[in-house]
Every structure is written in C-alpha cells, then in structure tokens.
DNA sequence: AAGTGGTCTAGACCACCTT
DNA sequence: AGGTGGTCTAGACCACTTC
C-alpha cells in the first residue's frame, strides 16, 4: 500500500492540521479543550499513526496545542501578565519600598526560587558594558500562580556592591535598586534590548515550557544620572505568559 | 527488530540533536554550514530514517537549523536589524522628511510591497481604541536585503484622514505621521504593546519564515498631545531579523 | 484495564537540487 | 544520475494517565 496516486496539492497532515487550527481559532475548540487524539484522527481520516502525529505536531509547534502524556492534546491557554517597560520603573515605585516585580503582577501572587548569588568574572559583553570584569551576579526564577514565567540574571560591578545587601539573598525594602540609591547610585536611565527566539534546552526545563513556546530575551542596562552603568540584567520570559508595554513620547 | 531492551534515559533522537546543537553553539559548525544529512545520521548512529529526521526536526523547530529541499540542512544565520523604540520616533526624524523606517535600517536598502489601502470597518479592539468603527487601513510588507522582515497594518479614523495623502499610496515626504501633523494632529505619545508567538500560516507565507521562527507582534497606538488616538499600527516582525531597543528614564 | 502520547524500526515513492 | 529532504504506511513496545 502506498499513498494516493496523485499526491494532493497540500499534504494530508497539513490539511488535517488546518482543520484543527480552524476549529481552535474560530473558538469551536476553547482554551483547555481536548483535541481529537491520534487514534481518532487515524480513524476519521484513514491515515497512519505517524501522519496523525505529524498533524498534531504542527499545532504543537505553532504553540496552539499542548500535549499531555497519557491524557491527550489540549488547546493552549493564553493568560498573559502585563509588564510595563517605561512606566513601571518610574522612581515612585521602587523608591517607596516596592520591588519592581510588584508592578508587573498587579497583585497576583508570585514566588522567587532558584536564587543564586555569586561573584564571577563577567562575559565579554557584560564586562564591556559595565566596564568591570569582576561582577556580583544575582540569578533567580519568578513564578506566578505556581508556574515559572521568568528567569533573571543581574550583574553588578563587584567593587560597587561589595559588602552591601545586594550580595545577600534579602536585599531589603525596595530591592537592589533602592540599595544602589543608598550608595548614591540611583538608576536614572534604562536601555532594554529585546529579542524573541526559541528557548535553549535549559530554559525549557527551568521555565517548564511546552513545545512551540518562544521566549523573550531582554537585556536591560541601568545607568545613573551621570551615565555610569550600574547593572546589566538579562531576563528570559516565557512569551506565552507576557504582554510587554512601552510608553514614550515623540 | 526493536529498540534496545533497556530504554536509555534520554531518547536517541534527543541525544543526536544534543550533539548537533553543541556543535552549532560551540562554533564548530558555523553560520550557513551544512549539517549531517538524514543518511549520514542513519549510518553514523545506526538508526532508522524517521529517527534521524526527528533529531533534525528538533534543531529546526529550535530555530537553529534550516532545511533546504534537495540540498541539506544548514546552520541558521542571525543578522538582526536594530529597531529603536523610543528614540526613533523622536520628532526630529519624521518632521524633517524622514520616514520612520529609515531609522531602523541605518542605511540598509529596504523595499515595500504588498501595499493595500482600504476603507474598512475596524475590528472591535481597534474600534474601541480609536473610538471609530470606520477606518482607513494601510497594509504593507517591508523587506531588507530582498528578504521580507515585517508586516504592518495601520489604522486611521476614517473621518480624520478622508481625502488626504494618507489614503493614497504615496503619502509624501515624512510619511503618514507628517500628514497627520499637517492636519494639526501630530502624534505626541505612543504606546506599544508587544508579544512574541509562533506565526500564523499566512504570516509564514508572507514573511517566508522557516520553521522554528517566532514573530514579534507589536500593537502601537499613536496619540496627539491632547490624548486623542490617531493611529493603531499592528506590526508583525520576523523575530530572527530584529533586535528591539527601548530607552527610558526612571 | 484501557487509552493516550512518546519512541522506534523498515520499508516506500516523490519533488527537488546539485553535479 | 544521484543525493537530499518531504510525505506516508504498517507495524511495535513503552510510560503514563485515567477510569
């Protein structure tokens, strides 16, 4: 047995995927609903197992569906967190005892784990921006509703923060930025460079990402009023969990 | 014949993929180099065709490799365009006869095609933001170095722009924003909402995206000094072609 | 126990690109 | 002409979830 004599214009697996996608986008299948399984597709379309799998893999890699072992394939949910770029770093927030993250979650509970604080020799990129090869590095993972959503790696010039609360697990009220202020180095200007890409394997593990989920990689540099860089923060966000907002004037 | 009696901890296809990824990330395989093909992998690891394919599909879906029919699988190249968020919309640019895009490409040649200008009834989202259901819509596609990189759909309130150059293909020097200025509605404030996701099929076609490429979707609203929204621009960027930069103060 | 997705084999024909 | 990736079939065993 072989495939039909005249190969159809579009492959079978793609037409099956198109039908399922249409059902999802039209709302016929809703968030969390179960898609037809491999066996159902095999029966309905008269195709082999691998073909049914291939159709489902299209939707999975498009981020529209999520497979659950031993259970089924389900329509993916999208309930993003709104992250304000410009506004949320307004001095009013962190100078009044609020950590930056508070402005992001809008009251939704969040947790921090996988915290690591180390003194390291910085990568070339970071060293060039900070003008300092020796840095203190704060790594952590943020979770909202029990699900990991962001990885963050902050770099501070070692000679600037040595012996301060910034190198301790609890940075105190207002977080690291307030401590920089205590030192007379309040961040006054920020640059964020942002790109989107598919996650690296270790990011897939730490953020518990299903296939088809891009990440947003942000590299933020904080400068004092006189233009001295005081922090480089590399963030990796689960793209399915975020909407980023930037406000600015002409 | 079946698989080895004690299933290895990590699947074979994944270990093959890990090895190839390591070769790419370490620089052993460079941009544009050819990866071992399906036949080479079958021979080297003693696996079936589908398993070799699965290994390659991992890298393709991670955006690290690009398949070329009848030729091979190649290491993906990343040569992004830098797009400035806040800075590039500074009045100095578009008020002096420069279109916004100029600031993005930094002299690299770009082309515009797939231009469509229509009067439509807006989607609910756009209508709510603009406060106008009837809109003029400008659609176009931007390409750099002959490769499409961005889709853009601008919405203007119909009663505001009716009869102006904004509804013609050539908007004149300075582009649509300069024409809004002529009308006494210069954009003064912008909000950009941004998310990353996998592309829809029609975006995959128009942007000629290989598998494993996310897109960055930006919805930008332009407001005049008195807070009146005058444009909603929905952009879809090939994430592999862009680095976005935002600058702002605390 | 039954059903599900995850992995794997061993074939096949095809369109396409390179040589 | 030969090699490449693209599609497809028909099986198999497994771990896992659900009932």
PDB file of C-alpha atoms (C1' of nucleotides) in Angstrom, chain A residues 1 3 11-13 47-51 54 69-70, chain D residues 6-18:
ATOM      1  CA  UNK A   1       0.000   0.000   0.000  1.00  0.00           C
ATOM      2  CA  UNK A   3      -0.112   6.972  -0.847  1.00  0.00           C
ATOM      3  CA  UNK A  11      -0.093  17.165   2.221  1.00  0.00           C
ATOM      4  CA  UNK A  12      -2.678  15.252   4.181  1.00  0.00           C
ATOM      5  CA  UNK A  13      -1.132  16.012   7.555  1.00  0.00           C
ATOM      6  CA  UNK A  47      -4.253   7.711   7.840  1.00  0.00           C
ATOM      7  CA  UNK A  48      -1.349   6.026   9.569  1.00  0.00           C
ATOM      8  CA  UNK A  49      -0.269   6.815  13.067  1.00  0.00           C
ATOM      9  CA  UNK A  50       2.760   8.833  12.028  1.00  0.00           C
ATOM     10  CA  UNK A  51       0.627  11.026   9.802  1.00  0.00           C
ATOM     11  CA  UNK A  54       2.572  14.844  12.286  1.00  0.00           C
ATOM     12  CA  UNK A  69       1.329  12.314  28.237  1.00  0.00           C
ATOM     13  CA  UNK A  70      -1.170   9.567  28.674  1.00  0.00           C
TER      14      UNK A  70
ATOM     15  C1'  DG D   6       9.134  15.642   2.282  1.00  0.00           C
ATOM     16  C1'  DT D   7       5.477  12.569   2.850  1.00  0.00           C
ATOM     17  C1'  DC D   8       3.340   8.195   4.031  1.00  0.00           C
ATOM     18  C1'  DT D   9       2.365   3.304   5.511  1.00  0.00           C
ATOM     19  C1'  DA D  10       2.218  -0.589   8.985  1.00  0.00           C
ATOM     20  C1'  DG D  11       3.656  -2.248  12.311  1.00  0.00           C
ATOM     21  C1'  DA D  12       5.988  -2.417  17.540  1.00  0.00           C
ATOM     22  C1'  DC D  13       6.970  -1.560  22.694  1.00  0.00           C
ATOM     23  C1'  DC D  14       6.885   1.767  26.280  1.00  0.00           C
ATOM     24  C1'  DA D  15       5.481   5.071  30.195  1.00  0.00           C
ATOM     25  C1'  DC D  16       1.981   7.493  31.707  1.00  0.00           C
ATOM     26  C1'  DT D  17      -2.876   8.967  32.895  1.00  0.00           C
ATOM     27  C1'  DT D  18      -7.476   7.959  33.572  1.00  0.00           C
TER      28       DT D  18
END
